[in-house]
Amino acid sequence: MSFIPMFFALPLISAFLIPILGKIYKPLVWIVSTVVSFVLFILALYGIAVTQQLPMIVYKMGNWPPPLGIVMAFDSFSALMVLVISIIVFAGSLFSLRYMSHYTGQWKFYTLYMLITAGMMGVSITGDLFNMFVFLEIAAISSYALVAFGVDAEELEASFKYIVMGEIGGLTFLLAIALIYAKTSTLNLADISNSLQVVRHTTFFWMTLGMMLFAFSIKAALVPFHSWLPDAHPAAPAPISSLLSGIFIKVLGIYTTARIVFNVFGLTRASDPQFFNILIGLGLLSISFAGLTALNQKDYKRLLGFSSVSQIGYIMLGFGIGNYYGVAGAIFFILAHALAKGLLFLTSGSVVHVTGTRDLDKLAGLGEKMPTTAWSFRFGSLSLIGLPPLAGFFAKLLIIIGAIKAGFIWLAIIAILLSALTLAYLLKIESSVFMKKGKINAKGAPFTMRIAMVFLVVLIVLVGIGFQPIIDFVVGPAAHALLRGLEYSHLVFGSFTTNF
Amino acid sequence: MSTIIFGAEFEMYYLVVLVPIVCGLLGYLINRLRTEFNFLGFLLTLFYAIKIFLFTRTAVGVQIPATVFGIDFRFYIDSLGGFILLFNAIFAFLVWVYSLKAMSKKPRERVYYLYIAFILAAANGVVISGNLIFLLIFWNVLVFSLYGILLVGKKESSFAARKAITIIGVADFLMLLGIVILLAKVGNVNFPLQPRILLNDPWFITSYVLIMIGALAKLGTMPLHTWIPESAKVVPASTLAYIPGSLDKLLGLYLLLRISYYVFDLSSSMTLQILLMVIGAVTIIFMAAMALMQKDAQRLLAFSTVSQAGYMVLGIGTGIPIAIAGALFHMLNNVLYKSILFFSVGSVEYRTKTTDLDSLGGLGVKMPVTLFSFFIAALAISGVPPLNGFYSKWMIYQGIIELSGKIPLWFIFLICAMFGSILTLAYNLKLLHSMFLGERPKVLNKVREARFEMVVPSLILALACIVFGIFAKAIPLRIFVLPALPFEISEVGFWAPGLATILIIVGVIIGLIVFLLGTAMKPRRSRVFIGGEILDEEAARITGPNFYSSVNTLGMLKKTYDFGEGGAFDFYNHFLGIMRGLAVVFKDVINSLIVAFYKYIGKLIKALGSLLSALHTGELYNYVGWIFLGGIIILILLVL
């Protein structure tokens, strides 16, 4: 039995076991989801280890060879995504024990939580376009429900907007899949990439790519497709905000874009500079527009939401630069931003849990009352700002080096200048919530919440200090997997014999 | 000298960074043994710094432990670095000794020591860095530690800390930008760059100016100085002596020298030289004038450090070897006597709980040792021969005079520098008088000499001031300053019958004459009461020659005597009428321009932000409209 299907099978099975287990013994639901996410974390580490030896591991569902059956194609980039997903899911699950305790119907929450995990895992490892769509919708639909989980008016409205916009994206993706299927008669990514080379650079080619970029930009919440995110992410319960901002938008928006652009459509900066310039444009627009908007927010989580939009821009920028350093920087950024933003949303959760408000004007003086939360916030935001030696610094550094090596000095300069915005809006939270003197009744966050935050803080520091091995064994291979381009299909068809 | 050794001796390079961090952390965690750990840490750092200093006398050390993305994480230490490293360690040690009593029982004392250790580690890290990128990392650690240590103070210190980190943060971003440009253009920013970069390409000039801004922000010259006086109001004197007083000067000048003469070649651009000199001259004059107006001792000294930084920048800007050596020497001297001044004010504050000059006075009898070291420092900073401040200033003047013929209007810089000296003397006498001499308020009658631990660092430094002055050529110049520079400075002659010698003596004499005559010519007449009996006015008069005799006659007279308003300070009114005007102009016009600049940039960004957030109306059809608009644009761009 290969370990590949475990990534989505485990959460999927537990998603359907949880309602039953919840009937037997209520605390089991949390235990199951935490244990499963921890097992996924271990599996993901194993996956990283395995991909050191083998560039591509193919799992054939029902043993049907591609392109007849559905395959799972697991390479270094998938391994990295799976690892990041499992980290955030695990931290969120730990955090949920106390945070979700005052909600009713907890088994529903954990069922949806496992479903969204299964969906994201599936997207990251699938080798089939339609299968990707299915997993994407599993994750998306679970996320619609999770955003509305509190069933207050605000949450329902946010969720409704999110559904409408998310499905515009989802259905456009489906339309693009239909068009591609009509033209190439196949849904296997590797096979599509072979067939598409015949129609390379035709209107059809660009049209379908544009539709997918459109769909994924909505999922990734790039400006101007971002407007659902600042409503939806704050409305969700904190562990879900952390999951959505930390990894969800990256799997559904960024991973898919990168995979399709580099490995399926086989574009490189050398051959198609104008397409990559569009990515750079989208990135810059997001960074500046959302960064400026974040400055003016009064809601803790809404500010963080805009910050996510702005930071996603850096990832797009990295891919848009398109050389090794740019792509590796973008991938490192996925990792660093997931850790940092996941952590920041968890701190918002613990603040809301203790004080009951997320209005920055009302919050004050929590630095002394909640030291763990305050210091977690500081570590998270310093990493996000890019302070060495934390994780975020090396991500930004790689992107800037990429920009310089590609000859875009102006881009490096703009990227550095715009990171002043990050400093500005995060200082706003720091100064009003944690630094400002004020009387507010609060006690420290519960133990499991603190454990979850400290777990992420430790990872941020470790990734920062150990950036060299991270680049050598995790990020670098992932970047190479993307930059292999069309070789992807040879690897998928060529690795029949591997038995992993 | 130029041999590059990958030798065993230089392998302790990392210890000067590691030891303070480890000992600081241990001391922080194990509070009971804090003093012991700190003592060990600072002493060991000093030991290694001395070893490295001795090593750099004969060799240059280079180590490259790792290479990342083609950029060397490179350690480099030469004689300049060794010199700065040594004094980093010495001053950290002295500040620590001083803080033992000065900071005891103060709030947040524990974390204060942690920051001191971290700042030392980061400062040493800056000095042993072998290229600009590596340097920037330590530089940033320094900025954040600075933010932390500024928070250890009175309640309002968070405002000052925020102001400091805003100004320095912006300067750092600009510096990063400069380094990135350099990296892109040259691909290698190792020290020392061979051949040095000529400043004739717009990119290089931009890069130099941006990095220079970072160095000047650290030195604290105008217009990046405003956080120093701001924080002087709220943080303890030991912090002021440590950061803006010594380490910032050491590192700021270090970076300025490194980029001006090891990476770029400053002498290839006359415009940039003049720019630096103008910044220096303006800083000297305006900040000294501001210092004169202050009524708080710490704040006065803060302006004074800024003013002194002007001399260093002026010296570097001339590009004449002797003036550059003078700037480096002046930096060393300034660190010596400015630390004494800060320590003394801190000692006074420790005993009297105030630094307000209006409520101080006559402490000389009570605190004779403090008075002695303060007196030496005040004379040294004013450039009175034969103390050390005189020699370094004189070297800078020499350099400026050598510029005659190269730069039109060179004498303006000379006049600014000389005039600054006169003002320096004036405000130091004011400080001396209003703290130690003159009338003592009754509440201060029980004041005693400061603690032993607080007095000793000042005494050591005062001794150094005297020795460095009298044996300037034999000790500081020969051992520390001249070997640290890459120039051949043939002969530093003293008492040469040059223009400079005459001018400086004239300057000092004018200052003294104005000060003494001012008091003598226009005595303040006020009614004096002693238990209802009217005293002969003659007996109560404070005459010019007797100005200092009030020390002896203290206690004889009990006058109601408002210090700040007049009396002994009357001479300021006519001597400094113009200066007061200038100071007002500066405060109201230039300062408000700077403030407005910061404010409007902030407002502009805020307005943009609120405009953008107003776009987020929360209406679904609006949002869907954006989405489709964006989608259409993408498709058009791709398909066409």
Short mmCIF file of C-alpha atoms in Angstrom, two decimals, chain A residues 83-446:
data_model
loop_
_atom_site.label_atom_id
_atom_site.label_comp_id
_atom_site.label_asym_id
_atom_site.label_seq_id
_atom_site.Cartn_x
_atom_site.Cartn_y
_atom_site.Cartn_z
CA LEU A 83 3.97 19.48 4.86
CA VAL A 84 2.76 23.06 5.25
CA ILE A 85 -0.89 21.97 5.20
CA SER A 86 -0.30 19.39 7.90
CA ILE A 87 1.55 21.87 10.14
CA ILE A 88 -1.20 24.46 10.00
CA VAL A 89 -3.93 21.85 10.34
CA PHE A 90 -2.23 20.36 13.37
CA ALA A 91 -1.73 23.74 15.08
CA GLY A 92 -5.31 24.74 14.29
CA SER A 93 -6.64 21.50 15.66
CA LEU A 94 -4.73 21.96 18.92
CA PHE A 95 -6.00 25.47 19.15
CA SER A 96 -9.61 24.45 18.51
CA LEU A 97 -10.02 22.37 21.69
CA ARG A 98 -10.65 25.36 23.90
CA TYR A 99 -11.50 27.91 21.25
CA MET A 100 -14.43 25.90 19.86
CA SER A 101 -15.64 24.78 23.30
CA HIS A 102 -18.41 27.37 23.45
CA TYR A 103 -19.79 26.48 20.03
CA THR A 104 -22.52 23.89 19.64
CA GLY A 105 -22.29 20.98 17.23
CA GLN A 106 -18.60 20.48 17.49
CA TRP A 107 -18.66 17.28 15.47
CA LYS A 108 -19.87 19.31 12.52
CA PHE A 109 -16.88 21.58 12.90
CA TYR A 110 -14.39 18.75 13.00
CA THR A 111 -16.07 16.95 10.12
CA LEU A 112 -15.77 20.05 7.99
CA TYR A 113 -12.24 20.58 9.26
CA MET A 114 -11.20 17.13 8.10
CA LEU A 115 -12.99 17.59 4.79
CA ILE A 116 -11.23 20.84 4.04
CA THR A 117 -7.95 19.11 4.92
CA ALA A 118 -8.74 16.23 2.59
CA GLY A 119 -9.60 18.69 -0.17
CA MET A 120 -6.38 20.65 0.14
CA MET A 121 -4.26 17.50 0.39
CA GLY A 122 -5.99 16.15 -2.72
CA VAL A 123 -5.34 19.30 -4.72
CA SER A 124 -1.67 19.19 -3.79
CA ILE A 125 -0.99 15.65 -4.88
CA THR A 126 -3.36 14.94 -7.72
CA GLY A 127 -2.12 14.41 -11.23
CA ASP A 128 -5.50 14.81 -12.86
CA LEU A 129 -7.20 18.05 -13.85
CA PHE A 130 -10.78 17.06 -13.10
CA ASN A 131 -9.74 15.36 -9.89
CA MET A 132 -8.08 18.63 -8.96
CA PHE A 133 -11.37 20.41 -9.54
CA VAL A 134 -13.24 17.93 -7.35
CA PHE A 135 -10.81 18.28 -4.46
CA LEU A 136 -10.79 22.03 -4.92
CA GLU A 137 -14.54 22.12 -4.58
CA ILE A 138 -14.51 19.79 -1.56
CA ALA A 139 -12.18 22.23 0.15
CA ALA A 140 -14.04 25.29 -1.06
CA ILE A 141 -17.50 24.09 -0.07
CA SER A 142 -16.26 23.07 3.38
CA SER A 143 -14.72 26.49 3.73
CA TYR A 144 -18.03 28.20 2.83
CA ALA A 145 -19.69 26.27 5.62
CA LEU A 146 -16.87 26.95 8.07
CA VAL A 147 -16.93 30.69 7.42
CA ALA A 148 -20.62 30.67 8.29
CA PHE A 149 -20.07 28.42 11.29
CA GLY A 150 -21.05 31.00 13.89
CA VAL A 151 -24.37 31.61 12.03
CA ASP A 152 -24.47 35.27 13.02
CA ALA A 153 -25.73 37.74 10.46
CA GLU A 154 -22.24 39.00 9.74
CA GLU A 155 -20.88 35.52 9.19
CA LEU A 156 -23.72 34.44 6.96
CA GLU A 157 -23.36 37.54 4.81
CA ALA A 158 -19.63 37.04 4.50
CA SER A 159 -20.14 33.43 3.61
CA PHE A 160 -22.72 34.28 1.00
CA LYS A 161 -20.44 36.75 -0.73
CA TYR A 162 -17.67 34.21 -0.53
CA ILE A 163 -19.83 31.50 -2.09
CA VAL A 164 -20.85 33.69 -5.01
CA MET A 165 -17.36 34.85 -5.78
CA GLY A 166 -15.71 31.54 -5.05
CA GLU A 167 -18.09 29.74 -7.37
CA ILE A 168 -17.54 32.25 -10.16
CA GLY A 169 -13.96 31.12 -9.92
CA GLY A 170 -14.82 27.44 -9.53
CA LEU A 171 -17.17 27.39 -12.48
CA THR A 172 -14.75 29.28 -14.70
CA PHE A 173 -12.20 26.62 -13.87
CA LEU A 174 -14.74 23.95 -14.79
CA LEU A 175 -15.41 25.71 -18.10
CA ALA A 176 -11.70 25.79 -18.80
CA ILE A 177 -11.47 22.08 -18.01
CA ALA A 178 -14.35 21.39 -20.39
CA LEU A 179 -12.65 23.35 -23.16
CA ILE A 180 -9.39 21.55 -22.62
CA TYR A 181 -11.12 18.17 -22.55
CA ALA A 182 -12.91 18.99 -25.77
CA LYS A 183 -9.64 19.85 -27.44
CA THR A 184 -7.30 17.24 -26.03
CA SER A 185 -9.64 14.40 -24.97
CA THR A 186 -7.74 13.82 -21.80
CA LEU A 187 -7.80 15.03 -18.20
CA ASN A 188 -4.46 13.73 -17.05
CA LEU A 189 -2.17 16.69 -16.39
CA ALA A 190 0.84 15.03 -17.94
CA ASP A 191 -1.12 13.99 -21.00
CA ILE A 192 -2.65 17.44 -21.35
CA SER A 193 0.75 19.01 -21.24
CA ASN A 194 1.87 16.80 -24.13
CA SER A 195 -1.22 17.58 -26.16
CA LEU A 196 -1.14 21.31 -25.47
CA GLN A 197 2.26 21.64 -27.09
CA VAL A 198 0.57 21.12 -30.42
CA VAL A 199 -1.63 24.15 -29.93
CA ARG A 200 0.98 26.18 -28.09
CA HIS A 201 0.57 29.96 -28.34
CA THR A 202 -2.78 29.82 -30.07
CA THR A 203 -5.79 31.80 -28.92
CA PHE A 204 -7.23 28.62 -27.43
CA PHE A 205 -4.06 28.11 -25.41
CA TRP A 206 -4.07 31.62 -24.00
CA MET A 207 -7.85 31.65 -23.51
CA THR A 208 -7.90 28.56 -21.31
CA LEU A 209 -4.81 29.71 -19.44
CA GLY A 210 -6.40 33.11 -18.86
CA MET A 211 -9.58 31.53 -17.59
CA MET A 212 -7.63 29.39 -15.16
CA LEU A 213 -5.51 32.32 -14.03
CA PHE A 214 -8.74 34.22 -13.45
CA ALA A 215 -10.21 31.35 -11.44
CA PHE A 216 -7.11 30.81 -9.36
CA SER A 217 -6.64 34.52 -8.77
CA ILE A 218 -10.08 34.58 -7.17
CA LYS A 219 -9.14 31.61 -5.00
CA ALA A 220 -5.80 33.19 -4.12
CA ALA A 221 -7.46 36.55 -3.44
CA LEU A 222 -5.13 38.66 -5.55
CA VAL A 223 -6.21 42.25 -6.06
CA PRO A 224 -8.73 42.95 -7.69
CA PHE A 225 -10.16 39.48 -7.00
CA HIS A 226 -9.62 39.72 -3.27
CA SER A 227 -12.76 41.42 -2.03
CA TRP A 228 -14.30 38.29 -0.50
CA LEU A 229 -11.31 37.60 1.69
CA PRO A 230 -11.39 40.57 4.11
CA ASP A 231 -15.01 39.68 4.85
CA ALA A 232 -14.75 35.92 4.95
CA HIS A 233 -11.52 35.37 6.86
CA PRO A 234 -12.41 37.54 9.88
CA ALA A 235 -15.89 36.01 10.07
CA ALA A 236 -14.63 32.45 10.44
CA PRO A 237 -13.60 30.99 13.81
CA ALA A 238 -9.92 31.75 14.51
CA PRO A 239 -8.44 28.29 13.74
CA ILE A 240 -10.29 28.41 10.43
CA SER A 241 -9.06 31.95 9.68
CA SER A 242 -5.60 30.67 10.39
CA LEU A 243 -6.12 27.74 8.05
CA LEU A 244 -7.73 29.84 5.32
CA SER A 245 -5.18 32.63 5.34
CA GLY A 246 -2.27 30.42 6.21
CA ILE A 247 -2.55 27.74 3.59
CA PHE A 248 -5.97 27.46 1.94
CA ILE A 249 -5.57 30.38 -0.46
CA LYS A 250 -2.10 29.17 -1.34
CA VAL A 251 -3.15 25.63 -2.17
CA LEU A 252 -6.24 26.60 -4.13
CA GLY A 253 -4.79 29.68 -5.78
CA ILE A 254 -1.02 29.66 -5.84
CA TYR A 255 -0.14 25.97 -6.01
CA THR A 256 -2.64 25.37 -8.80
CA THR A 257 -1.44 28.38 -10.78
CA ALA A 258 2.19 27.40 -10.46
CA ARG A 259 1.54 23.77 -11.36
CA ILE A 260 -0.57 24.62 -14.39
CA VAL A 261 1.67 27.39 -15.67
CA PHE A 262 5.03 25.71 -15.26
CA ASN A 263 4.33 21.99 -15.63
CA VAL A 264 1.21 21.76 -17.76
CA PHE A 265 1.34 24.76 -20.05
CA GLY A 266 5.12 24.67 -19.88
CA LEU A 267 5.70 28.40 -19.84
CA THR A 268 9.07 29.87 -18.87
CA ARG A 269 10.16 33.46 -18.50
CA ALA A 270 12.48 33.04 -21.43
CA SER A 271 9.73 31.93 -23.80
CA ASP A 272 6.78 34.00 -22.59
CA PRO A 273 7.93 37.13 -20.76
CA GLN A 274 4.61 38.94 -21.23
CA PHE A 275 2.70 36.31 -19.26
CA PHE A 276 5.16 36.49 -16.39
CA ASN A 277 4.92 40.27 -16.45
CA ILE A 278 1.19 39.89 -15.84
CA LEU A 279 1.99 37.83 -12.76
CA ILE A 280 4.41 40.51 -11.57
CA GLY A 281 1.76 43.15 -12.18
CA LEU A 282 -0.83 41.21 -10.20
CA GLY A 283 1.69 40.75 -7.41
CA LEU A 284 2.67 44.41 -7.20
CA LEU A 285 -0.97 45.50 -7.35
CA SER A 286 -1.82 43.19 -4.44
CA ILE A 287 1.14 44.18 -2.32
CA SER A 288 0.59 47.91 -2.60
CA PHE A 289 -3.21 48.09 -2.76
CA ALA A 290 -3.93 45.69 0.08
CA GLY A 291 -0.99 46.92 2.14
CA LEU A 292 -2.28 50.47 2.05
CA THR A 293 -5.80 49.33 2.83
CA ALA A 294 -4.59 47.30 5.78
CA LEU A 295 -3.16 50.45 7.33
CA ASN A 296 -6.62 51.82 7.78
CA GLN A 297 -8.34 48.85 9.38
CA LYS A 298 -9.75 48.90 12.87
CA ASP A 299 -10.53 45.21 13.13
CA TYR A 300 -7.73 42.90 14.26
CA LYS A 301 -8.64 40.04 11.93
CA ARG A 302 -9.71 42.20 8.99
CA LEU A 303 -6.33 43.91 9.10
CA LEU A 304 -4.66 40.50 9.04
CA GLY A 305 -6.91 39.52 6.14
CA PHE A 306 -5.72 42.47 4.05
CA SER A 307 -2.21 41.62 5.09
CA SER A 308 -2.68 38.13 3.62
CA VAL A 309 -3.78 39.64 0.31
CA SER A 310 -0.74 41.85 0.34
CA GLN A 311 1.64 39.00 1.18
CA ILE A 312 0.15 36.71 -1.46
CA GLY A 313 1.31 39.42 -3.83
CA TYR A 314 4.92 38.70 -2.90
CA ILE A 315 4.43 35.04 -3.76
CA MET A 316 3.00 35.95 -7.16
CA LEU A 317 5.90 38.35 -7.62
CA GLY A 318 8.35 35.54 -6.98
CA PHE A 319 6.71 33.27 -9.53
CA GLY A 320 6.50 36.17 -11.93
CA ILE A 321 10.24 36.73 -11.72
CA GLY A 322 10.46 33.17 -12.93
CA ASN A 323 14.12 32.32 -12.36
CA TYR A 324 15.34 29.81 -9.79
CA TYR A 325 15.74 32.35 -6.97
CA GLY A 326 12.39 33.96 -7.64
CA VAL A 327 10.54 30.65 -7.69
CA ALA A 328 12.42 29.30 -4.69
CA GLY A 329 11.71 32.55 -2.88
CA ALA A 330 8.02 32.28 -3.67
CA ILE A 331 7.97 28.71 -2.39
CA PHE A 332 9.90 29.66 0.73
CA PHE A 333 7.42 32.48 1.13
CA ILE A 334 4.54 30.00 1.05
CA LEU A 335 6.15 28.18 3.95
CA ALA A 336 7.16 31.30 5.90
CA HIS A 337 3.91 33.12 5.37
CA ALA A 338 1.84 30.07 6.30
CA LEU A 339 3.68 29.79 9.61
CA ALA A 340 3.58 33.51 10.36
CA LYS A 341 0.06 34.28 9.25
CA GLY A 342 -1.29 31.08 10.77
CA LEU A 343 0.32 32.18 14.03
CA LEU A 344 -1.01 35.74 13.81
CA PHE A 345 -4.56 34.53 13.29
CA LEU A 346 -4.17 32.19 16.25
CA THR A 347 -3.10 35.15 18.41
CA SER A 348 -6.17 37.02 17.21
CA GLY A 349 -8.19 33.98 18.26
CA SER A 350 -6.72 33.94 21.72
CA VAL A 351 -7.32 37.68 22.10
CA VAL A 352 -10.93 37.28 20.99
CA HIS A 353 -11.35 34.24 23.20
CA VAL A 354 -10.24 36.16 26.28
CA THR A 355 -11.66 39.62 25.63
CA GLY A 356 -14.59 38.95 23.31
CA THR A 357 -13.72 41.77 20.94
CA ARG A 358 -11.41 42.34 17.99
CA ASP A 359 -11.85 46.09 17.75
CA LEU A 360 -8.38 47.62 17.89
CA ASP A 361 -9.70 50.75 19.57
CA LYS A 362 -11.16 48.81 22.47
CA LEU A 363 -8.25 46.44 23.00
CA ALA A 364 -5.35 47.63 25.12
CA GLY A 365 -2.75 46.52 27.58
CA LEU A 366 -2.74 42.85 26.67
CA GLY A 367 1.06 42.70 26.45
CA GLU A 368 1.33 42.13 30.17
CA LYS A 369 -1.82 40.13 30.65
CA MET A 370 -1.15 37.66 27.85
CA PRO A 371 2.63 37.40 27.49
CA THR A 372 2.64 34.21 25.41
CA THR A 373 0.16 35.65 22.95
CA ALA A 374 2.00 38.96 22.79
CA TRP A 375 5.36 37.34 22.17
CA SER A 376 3.89 34.96 19.63
CA PHE A 377 2.44 37.95 17.84
CA ARG A 378 5.82 39.66 17.90
CA PHE A 379 7.63 36.65 16.48
CA GLY A 380 4.99 36.17 13.81
CA SER A 381 5.00 39.79 12.77
CA LEU A 382 8.78 40.11 12.83
CA SER A 383 8.99 37.09 10.56
CA LEU A 384 6.39 38.63 8.27
CA ILE A 385 8.25 41.93 8.18
CA GLY A 386 11.38 40.02 7.27
CA LEU A 387 13.67 40.40 10.23
CA PRO A 388 16.69 38.13 10.13
CA PRO A 389 17.12 35.41 11.21
CA LEU A 390 13.43 34.50 11.14
CA ALA A 391 11.86 32.54 8.31
CA GLY A 392 10.29 35.50 6.51
CA PHE A 393 13.61 37.21 5.96
CA PHE A 394 15.09 34.45 3.84
CA ALA A 395 11.94 34.20 1.76
CA LYS A 396 12.04 37.90 0.98
CA LEU A 397 15.79 37.82 0.46
CA LEU A 398 15.47 35.03 -2.12
CA ILE A 399 12.80 36.94 -4.00
CA ILE A 400 14.92 40.10 -3.99
CA ILE A 401 17.98 38.20 -5.13
CA GLY A 402 15.81 36.68 -7.85
CA ALA A 403 14.68 40.12 -8.96
CA ILE A 404 18.24 41.38 -9.09
CA LYS A 405 19.52 38.35 -10.98
CA ALA A 406 16.70 38.73 -13.47
CA GLY A 407 17.73 42.34 -13.98
CA PHE A 408 14.75 43.96 -12.29
CA ILE A 409 16.55 46.27 -9.90
CA TRP A 410 13.51 48.55 -9.74
CA LEU A 411 11.41 45.59 -8.71
CA ALA A 412 13.78 44.77 -5.85
CA ILE A 413 13.66 48.39 -4.74
CA ILE A 414 9.87 48.53 -4.85
CA ALA A 415 9.58 45.24 -3.00
CA ILE A 416 11.83 46.53 -0.23
CA LEU A 417 10.05 49.87 0.00
CA LEU A 418 6.66 48.21 0.14
CA SER A 419 7.73 46.01 3.01
CA ALA A 420 7.70 49.22 5.06
CA LEU A 421 3.91 48.96 4.76
CA THR A 422 4.04 45.56 6.46
CA LEU A 423 5.97 47.09 9.32
CA ALA A 424 3.49 49.96 9.56
CA TYR A 425 0.30 47.95 9.76
CA LEU A 426 1.67 45.30 12.08
CA LEU A 427 3.03 47.97 14.42
CA LYS A 428 -0.51 49.28 14.55
CA ILE A 429 -1.74 46.07 16.17
CA GLU A 430 1.36 45.82 18.33
CA SER A 431 1.02 49.35 19.65
CA SER A 432 -2.72 49.34 20.25
CA VAL A 433 -3.33 45.81 21.49
CA PHE A 434 -0.15 44.85 23.26
CA MET A 435 1.79 48.03 24.04
CA LYS A 436 -0.86 50.61 24.89
CA LYS A 437 -1.53 50.87 28.58
CA GLY A 438 -5.12 50.16 29.42
CA LYS A 439 -7.39 48.37 31.74
CA ILE A 440 -9.09 45.39 30.29
CA ASN A 441 -10.21 42.34 32.13
CA ALA A 442 -8.27 39.43 30.76
CA LYS A 443 -6.39 36.42 31.85
CA GLY A 444 -3.86 34.40 29.87
CA ALA A 445 -4.93 32.15 27.03
CA PRO A 446 -5.69 28.49 27.85
#
